[in-house]
Amino acid sequence: MHYKGIVIHPDELSNYWLDRLEGTDINFLGIHPVGKSYHGETVAEAVEWVQKPETQQLLQRAEAMGIAVEYEMHALNWLIPRELFAEHPDWFRMNENGERVADYNCCPSNPEVLEYLADRAAELAGIFKTSSGRYHFWTDDVPEPKCHCPKCRELTASDEAVLMYNAMNKGVRRAQPDAGVSYLAYDIAIDAPEKVKPDEGIFLEFAPMKRNTSRAICDPESEMNKQAIAPVGRLLEVFGHKNAQVLEYWLDNSWFSGWARPMKRFDFPRDIVALDSAWYDRAGFETMTCFACYLGEEYHETTGDEVDIEAYSQALGILAK
Ligand SMILES: [Zn+2]
């Protein structure tokens, strides 16, 4: 299945957004709990949110419209609660000073923590169940989450991430054998892994945040964008094309607004979306998405403006159909 879509915050999901999507050929809606991710709090809040009857009604409406809803979240701190440190310090990462610390991620060379991670991912997939069988439970969103223990020392951050995603993938496939989890190619894990292979079911999700959004991603005169797409070829070799997803920032008004209110008036770069999506399509990505935070009902109420989602869908081309 090819998808094209947008990714918004849980509290932005409303009939307003669904009305905007109705009649377009957007067929994917990602839900991304905001910020504070490394405390695991936003995942816990999203767990409460998804179980509310009013949320379920909105999700059912989206599904009835033919829109696949998926959940995309930095989840390691929820999956491996930090309280477990007292009992299992060796499940947690070693910092550069050789101390086990309970801050981010885990020690992915420890088979016990990977077993635990598989169980918890299965549990989280049961809460955020998707009809597509695609899950996005990402590692912590911090610049230095690596484990420096003797076993992990030889691994890259991407290798470590694949060990964690393989464990999660194993967990979610227990209940849904054809399910899979995304490998988030982003920040410290933007490059392909070197020593660890992804298991069947893992798919690529490419989120090039370190890019210049005022230039096309393939613009050879943008040094930043040249670097941004440099890992793509190898990533697609390692993870394959099936389900490969772009997670772009074209409509990310939360970024444009500095991740703080007031929400700014925002015009998305249509030409860039068209050029970029054509390039991603040629490269072999199947799913094209971007953050579209700070463009929901509150944006409309405070600015009087509305994003032209039909124009966005058209700029993405005929990819999804
Ligand atoms: Zn380790």
GROMACS .gro file of C-alpha atoms and ligand atoms in nm:
model
  322
    1MET     CA    1   0.000   0.000   0.000
    2HIS     CA    2   0.124   0.346  -0.085
    3TYR     CA    3   0.028   0.624   0.149
    4LYS     CA    4   0.045   0.997   0.149
    5GLY     CA    5  -0.039   1.188   0.457
    6ILE     CA    6   0.026   1.419   0.743
    7VAL     CA    7   0.141   1.381   1.104
    8ILE     CA    8  -0.020   1.588   1.382
    9HIS     CA    9  -0.032   1.600   1.762
   10PRO     CA   10  -0.297   1.398   1.950
   11ASP     CA   11  -0.478   1.707   2.080
   12GLU     CA   12  -0.503   1.838   1.723
   13LEU     CA   13  -0.711   1.544   1.601
   14SER     CA   14  -1.061   1.684   1.559
   15ASN     CA   15  -1.354   1.690   1.320
   16TYR     CA   16  -1.201   2.013   1.188
   17TRP     CA   17  -0.897   1.823   1.055
   18LEU     CA   18  -1.108   1.535   0.928
   19ASP     CA   19  -1.334   1.782   0.746
   20ARG     CA   20  -1.026   1.930   0.582
   21LEU     CA   21  -0.907   1.587   0.472
   22GLU     CA   22  -1.243   1.475   0.340
   23GLY     CA   23  -1.250   1.477  -0.039
   24THR     CA   24  -0.871   1.482  -0.073
   25ASP     CA   25  -0.675   1.168  -0.150
   26ILE     CA   26  -0.473   1.192   0.171
   27ASN     CA   27  -0.498   0.839   0.309
   28PHE     CA   28  -0.260   0.847   0.606
   29LEU     CA   29  -0.280   1.028   0.939
   30GLY     CA   30   0.006   0.998   1.184
   31ILE     CA   31  -0.040   1.089   1.549
   32HIS     CA   32   0.273   1.218   1.720
   33PRO     CA   33   0.272   1.290   2.096
   34VAL     CA   34   0.457   1.615   2.149
   35GLY     CA   35   0.782   1.680   2.334
   36LYS     CA   36   0.907   1.562   2.673
   37SER     CA   37   0.950   1.228   2.503
   38TYR     CA   38   1.247   1.111   2.702
   39HIS     CA   39   1.042   1.125   3.019
   40GLY     CA   40   0.790   0.880   2.879
   41GLU     CA   41   0.517   1.116   2.995
   42THR     CA   42   0.378   1.201   2.657
   43VAL     CA   43   0.341   0.835   2.569
   44ALA     CA   44   0.154   0.780   2.896
   45GLU     CA   45  -0.066   1.082   2.815
   46ALA     CA   46  -0.129   0.947   2.466
   47VAL     CA   47  -0.226   0.609   2.614
   48GLU     CA   48  -0.498   0.789   2.811
   49TRP     CA   49  -0.598   0.999   2.510
   50VAL     CA   50  -0.639   0.707   2.270
   51GLN     CA   51  -0.874   0.528   2.508
   52LYS     CA   52  -1.120   0.818   2.543
   53PRO     CA   53  -1.456   0.759   2.370
   54GLU     CA   54  -1.433   1.092   2.184
   55THR     CA   55  -1.092   0.994   2.047
   56GLN     CA   56  -1.223   0.656   1.939
   57GLN     CA   57  -1.510   0.827   1.753
   58LEU     CA   58  -1.265   1.045   1.560
   59LEU     CA   59  -1.042   0.747   1.482
   60GLN     CA   60  -1.341   0.550   1.355
   61ARG     CA   61  -1.442   0.841   1.133
   62ALA     CA   62  -1.089   0.858   0.989
   63GLU     CA   63  -1.089   0.485   0.918
   64ALA     CA   64  -1.434   0.511   0.755
   65MET     CA   65  -1.289   0.782   0.530
   66GLY     CA   66  -1.024   0.535   0.416
   67ILE     CA   67  -0.748   0.699   0.618
   68ALA     CA   68  -0.494   0.473   0.787
   69VAL     CA   69  -0.415   0.608   1.133
   70GLU     CA   70  -0.073   0.528   1.280
   71TYR     CA   71   0.105   0.644   1.594
   72GLU     CA   72   0.456   0.780   1.583
   73MET     CA   73   0.634   0.836   1.911
   74HIS     CA   74   0.969   0.836   2.088
   75ALA     CA   75   0.879   0.559   2.328
   76LEU     CA   76   1.186   0.403   2.489
   77ASN     CA   77   1.133   0.568   2.824
   78TRP     CA   78   0.781   0.427   2.836
   79LEU     CA   79   0.880   0.087   2.702
   80ILE     CA   80   1.158   0.046   2.957
   81PRO     CA   81   1.050   0.236   3.269
   82ARG     CA   82   1.340   0.406   3.439
   83GLU     CA   83   1.233   0.263   3.776
   84LEU     CA   84   1.371  -0.071   3.663
   85PHE     CA   85   1.722   0.068   3.706
   86ALA     CA   86   1.732  -0.019   4.078
   87GLU     CA   87   1.674  -0.387   4.002
   88HIS     CA   88   1.848  -0.414   3.663
   89PRO     CA   89   2.121  -0.152   3.624
   90ASP     CA   90   2.284  -0.361   3.350
   91TRP     CA   91   1.971  -0.316   3.132
   92PHE     CA   92   2.058   0.052   3.102
   93ARG     CA   93   2.317   0.231   2.899
   94MET     CA   94   2.673   0.301   3.009
   95ASN     CA   95   2.781   0.660   2.967
   96GLU     CA   96   3.126   0.770   2.852
   97ASN     CA   97   3.251   0.763   3.212
   98GLY     CA   98   3.172   0.393   3.241
   99GLU     CA   99   2.868   0.446   3.466
  100ARG     CA  100   2.530   0.282   3.406
  101VAL     CA  101   2.270   0.557   3.381
  102ALA     CA  102   1.891   0.544   3.353
  103ASP     CA  103   1.848   0.847   3.128
  104TYR     CA  104   1.791   0.729   2.771
  105ASN     CA  105   1.726   0.411   2.575
  106CYS     CA  106   1.899   0.101   2.716
  107CYS     CA  107   2.198  -0.130   2.673
  108PRO     CA  108   2.089  -0.313   2.358
  109SER     CA  109   2.360  -0.577   2.394
  110ASN     CA  110   2.175  -0.712   2.695
  111PRO     CA  111   1.943  -0.997   2.583
  112GLU     CA  112   1.723  -0.966   2.892
  113VAL     CA  113   1.633  -0.604   2.827
  114LEU     CA  114   1.559  -0.689   2.464
  115GLU     CA  115   1.315  -0.958   2.578
  116TYR     CA  116   1.149  -0.707   2.806
  117LEU     CA  117   1.140  -0.453   2.521
  118ALA     CA  118   0.969  -0.707   2.293
  119ASP     CA  119   0.698  -0.769   2.555
  120ARG     CA  120   0.639  -0.400   2.613
  121ALA     CA  121   0.625  -0.322   2.240
  122ALA     CA  122   0.360  -0.593   2.204
  123GLU     CA  123   0.169  -0.426   2.487
  124LEU     CA  124   0.198  -0.080   2.329
  125ALA     CA  125   0.090  -0.214   1.989
  126GLY     CA  126  -0.217  -0.357   2.162
  127ILE     CA  127  -0.301  -0.009   2.292
  128PHE     CA  128  -0.224   0.177   1.967
  129LYS     CA  129  -0.351  -0.091   1.734
  130THR     CA  130  -0.339  -0.013   1.363
  131SER     CA  131  -0.516  -0.180   1.075
  132SER     CA  132  -0.204  -0.133   0.862
  133GLY     CA  133   0.010  -0.332   1.106
  134ARG     CA  134   0.273  -0.057   1.096
  135TYR     CA  135   0.411   0.074   1.424
  136HIS     CA  136   0.646   0.361   1.503
  137PHE     CA  137   0.790   0.323   1.853
  138TRP     CA  138   1.111   0.519   1.826
  139THR     CA  139   1.421   0.541   2.037
  140ASP     CA  140   1.470   0.846   2.258
  141ASP     CA  141   1.494   1.185   2.090
  142VAL     CA  142   1.825   1.303   2.232
  143PRO     CA  143   2.160   1.372   2.071
  144GLU     CA  144   2.371   1.133   2.280
  145PRO     CA  145   2.176   0.821   2.374
  146LYS     CA  146   2.447   0.564   2.294
  147CYS     CA  147   2.560   0.288   2.525
  148HIS     CA  148   2.935   0.279   2.579
  149CYS     CA  149   2.959  -0.063   2.748
  150PRO     CA  150   3.230  -0.298   2.618
  151LYS     CA  151   2.979  -0.482   2.393
  152CYS     CA  152   2.804  -0.174   2.253
  153ARG     CA  153   3.123   0.026   2.212
  154GLU     CA  154   3.190  -0.131   1.871
  155LEU     CA  155   2.840  -0.052   1.747
  156THR     CA  156   2.720   0.267   1.583
  157ALA     CA  157   2.413   0.448   1.713
  158SER     CA  158   2.226   0.306   1.411
  159ASP     CA  159   2.339  -0.049   1.499
  160GLU     CA  160   2.212  -0.001   1.852
  161ALA     CA  161   1.882   0.132   1.722
  162VAL     CA  162   1.835  -0.171   1.496
  163LEU     CA  163   1.891  -0.404   1.793
  164MET     CA  164   1.611  -0.221   1.976
  165TYR     CA  165   1.381  -0.212   1.672
  166ASN     CA  166   1.439  -0.581   1.604
  167ALA     CA  167   1.326  -0.657   1.959
  168MET     CA  168   1.016  -0.439   1.923
  169ASN     CA  169   0.941  -0.591   1.584
  170LYS     CA  170   0.952  -0.939   1.735
  171GLY     CA  171   0.705  -0.826   2.000
  172VAL     CA  172   0.449  -0.665   1.769
  173ARG     CA  173   0.456  -0.961   1.528
  174ARG     CA  174   0.338  -1.201   1.797
  175ALA     CA  175  -0.017  -1.075   1.766
  176GLN     CA  176   0.009  -0.958   1.401
  177PRO     CA  177   0.255  -1.180   1.210
  178ASP     CA  178   0.273  -0.943   0.913
  179ALA     CA  179   0.320  -0.632   1.129
  180GLY     CA  180   0.640  -0.433   1.149
  181VAL     CA  181   0.807  -0.137   1.317
  182SER     CA  182   0.980   0.153   1.153
  183TYR     CA  183   1.350   0.226   1.174
  184LEU     CA  184   1.365   0.602   1.225
  185ALA     CA  185   1.656   0.735   1.024
  186TYR     CA  186   1.699   1.063   1.204
  187ASP     CA  187   1.959   1.263   1.393
  188ILE     CA  188   2.227   1.037   1.541
  189ALA     CA  189   2.077   0.731   1.365
  190ILE     CA  190   2.037   0.892   1.021
  191ASP     CA  191   2.292   0.658   0.864
  192ALA     CA  192   2.236   0.294   0.777
  193PRO     CA  193   2.351   0.040   1.036
  194GLU     CA  194   2.685  -0.129   0.973
  195LYS     CA  195   2.701  -0.443   1.185
  196VAL     CA  196   2.341  -0.527   1.269
  197LYS     CA  197   2.083  -0.636   1.013
  198PRO     CA  198   1.715  -0.542   1.041
  199ASP     CA  199   1.474  -0.834   1.072
  200GLU     CA  200   1.188  -0.893   0.831
  201GLY     CA  201   0.909  -0.645   0.896
  202ILE     CA  202   1.130  -0.348   0.981
  203PHE     CA  203   1.079  -0.064   0.738
  204LEU     CA  204   1.262   0.261   0.678
  205GLU     CA  205   1.129   0.595   0.796
  206PHE     CA  206   1.349   0.879   0.679
  207ALA     CA  207   1.318   1.208   0.868
  208PRO     CA  208   1.578   1.455   0.737
  209MET     CA  209   1.541   1.728   0.994
  210LYS     CA  210   1.887   1.865   0.920
  211ARG     CA  211   1.783   2.010   0.586
  212ASN     CA  212   1.713   2.343   0.428
  213THR     CA  213   1.337   2.354   0.364
  214SER     CA  214   1.367   2.657   0.139
  215ARG     CA  215   1.558   2.452  -0.120
  216ALA     CA  216   1.463   2.128  -0.290
  217ILE     CA  217   1.609   1.824  -0.118
  218CYS     CA  218   1.790   1.733  -0.443
  219ASP     CA  219   1.920   2.085  -0.508
  220PRO     CA  220   2.292   2.030  -0.572
  221GLU     CA  221   2.366   2.387  -0.470
  222SER     CA  222   2.242   2.325  -0.116
  223GLU     CA  223   2.530   2.168   0.072
  224MET     CA  224   2.299   2.098   0.366
  225ASN     CA  225   2.051   1.908   0.150
  226LYS     CA  226   2.326   1.719  -0.029
  227GLN     CA  227   2.435   1.591   0.309
  228ALA     CA  228   2.075   1.526   0.413
  229ILE     CA  229   2.012   1.282   0.128
  230ALA     CA  230   2.359   1.127   0.127
  231PRO     CA  231   2.250   0.829   0.345
  232VAL     CA  232   1.936   0.751   0.142
  233GLY     CA  233   2.088   0.508  -0.108
  234ARG     CA  234   2.246   0.290   0.157
  235LEU     CA  235   1.939   0.311   0.384
  236LEU     CA  236   1.714   0.179   0.105
  237GLU     CA  237   1.965  -0.098   0.029
  238VAL     CA  238   1.962  -0.213   0.389
  239PHE     CA  239   1.592  -0.167   0.470
  240GLY     CA  240   1.441  -0.221   0.126
  241HIS     CA  241   1.169  -0.025  -0.046
  242LYS     CA  242   0.867  -0.203   0.099
  243ASN     CA  243   0.682   0.041   0.325
  244ALA     CA  244   0.972   0.289   0.304
  245GLN     CA  245   0.840   0.618   0.435
  246VAL     CA  246   0.946   0.979   0.418
  247LEU     CA  247   0.868   1.188   0.725
  248GLU     CA  248   0.927   1.542   0.609
  249TYR     CA  249   0.879   1.885   0.765
  250TRP     CA  250   0.711   2.067   0.477
  251LEU     CA  251   0.400   2.161   0.675
  252ASP     CA  252   0.553   2.168   1.020
  253ASN     CA  253   0.424   2.495   1.153
  254SER     CA  254   0.530   2.391   1.504
  255TRP     CA  255   0.892   2.407   1.383
  256PHE     CA  256   0.825   2.734   1.200
  257SER     CA  257   0.665   2.874   1.520
  258GLY     CA  258   0.965   2.769   1.732
  259TRP     CA  259   0.763   2.489   1.900
  260ALA     CA  260   0.580   2.750   2.105
  261ARG     CA  261   0.264   2.950   2.085
  262PRO     CA  262   0.155   3.182   1.935
  263MET     CA  263   0.118   2.980   1.617
  264LYS     CA  264   0.253   3.176   1.324
  265ARG     CA  265   0.078   3.219   0.994
  266PHE     CA  266   0.226   2.966   0.763
  267ASP     CA  267   0.249   2.912   0.389
  268PHE     CA  268   0.389   2.578   0.290
  269PRO     CA  269   0.640   2.561   0.004
  270ARG     CA  270   0.437   2.393  -0.273
  271ASP     CA  271   0.718   2.389  -0.527
  272ILE     CA  272   0.955   2.229  -0.277
  273VAL     CA  273   0.695   1.963  -0.188
  274ALA     CA  274   0.649   1.880  -0.557
  275LEU     CA  275   1.023   1.863  -0.630
  276ASP     CA  276   1.104   1.671  -0.313
  277SER     CA  277   0.825   1.417  -0.346
  278ALA     CA  278   0.920   1.352  -0.709
  279TRP     CA  279   1.277   1.288  -0.596
  280TYR     CA  280   1.168   1.061  -0.310
  281ASP     CA  281   0.938   0.875  -0.547
  282ARG     CA  282   1.223   0.813  -0.791
  283ALA     CA  283   1.445   0.701  -0.505
  284GLY     CA  284   1.184   0.435  -0.424
  285PHE     CA  285   0.995   0.553  -0.117
  286GLU     CA  286   0.639   0.422  -0.100
  287THR     CA  287   0.490   0.653   0.160
  288MET     CA  288   0.517   1.029   0.174
  289THR     CA  289   0.428   1.210   0.494
  290CYS     CA  290   0.519   1.527   0.674
  291PHE     CA  291   0.453   1.690   1.008
  292ALA     CA  292   0.160   1.929   0.989
  293CYS     CA  293   0.150   2.039   1.352
  294TYR     CA  294   0.007   2.378   1.456
  295LEU     CA  295  -0.226   2.384   1.155
  296GLY     CA  296  -0.544   2.245   1.312
  297GLU     CA  297  -0.849   2.406   1.463
  298GLU     CA  298  -0.652   2.628   1.702
  299TYR     CA  299  -0.447   2.760   1.410
  300HIS     CA  300  -0.764   2.843   1.222
  301GLU     CA  301  -0.920   3.013   1.525
  302THR     CA  302  -0.616   3.222   1.614
  303THR     CA  303  -0.498   3.323   1.266
  304GLY     CA  304  -0.816   3.301   1.059
  305ASP     CA  305  -0.608   3.109   0.807
  306GLU     CA  306  -0.643   2.756   0.673
  307VAL     CA  307  -0.376   2.539   0.515
  308ASP     CA  308  -0.465   2.428   0.164
  309ILE     CA  309  -0.443   2.056   0.218
  310GLU     CA  310  -0.578   1.979  -0.128
  311ALA     CA  311  -0.286   2.173  -0.276
  312TYR     CA  312  -0.048   1.972  -0.058
  313SER     CA  313  -0.204   1.647  -0.175
  314GLN     CA  314  -0.173   1.757  -0.538
  315ALA     CA  315   0.188   1.865  -0.487
  316LEU     CA  316   0.265   1.512  -0.367
  317GLY     CA  317   0.146   1.384  -0.703
  318ILE     CA  318  -0.040   1.061  -0.773
  319LEU     CA  319   0.183   0.853  -0.550
  320ALA     CA  320  -0.086   0.718  -0.318
  321LYS     CA  321  -0.331   0.592  -0.575
  322ZN      ZN  322   2.566  -0.169   2.608
   0.00000   0.00000   0.00000
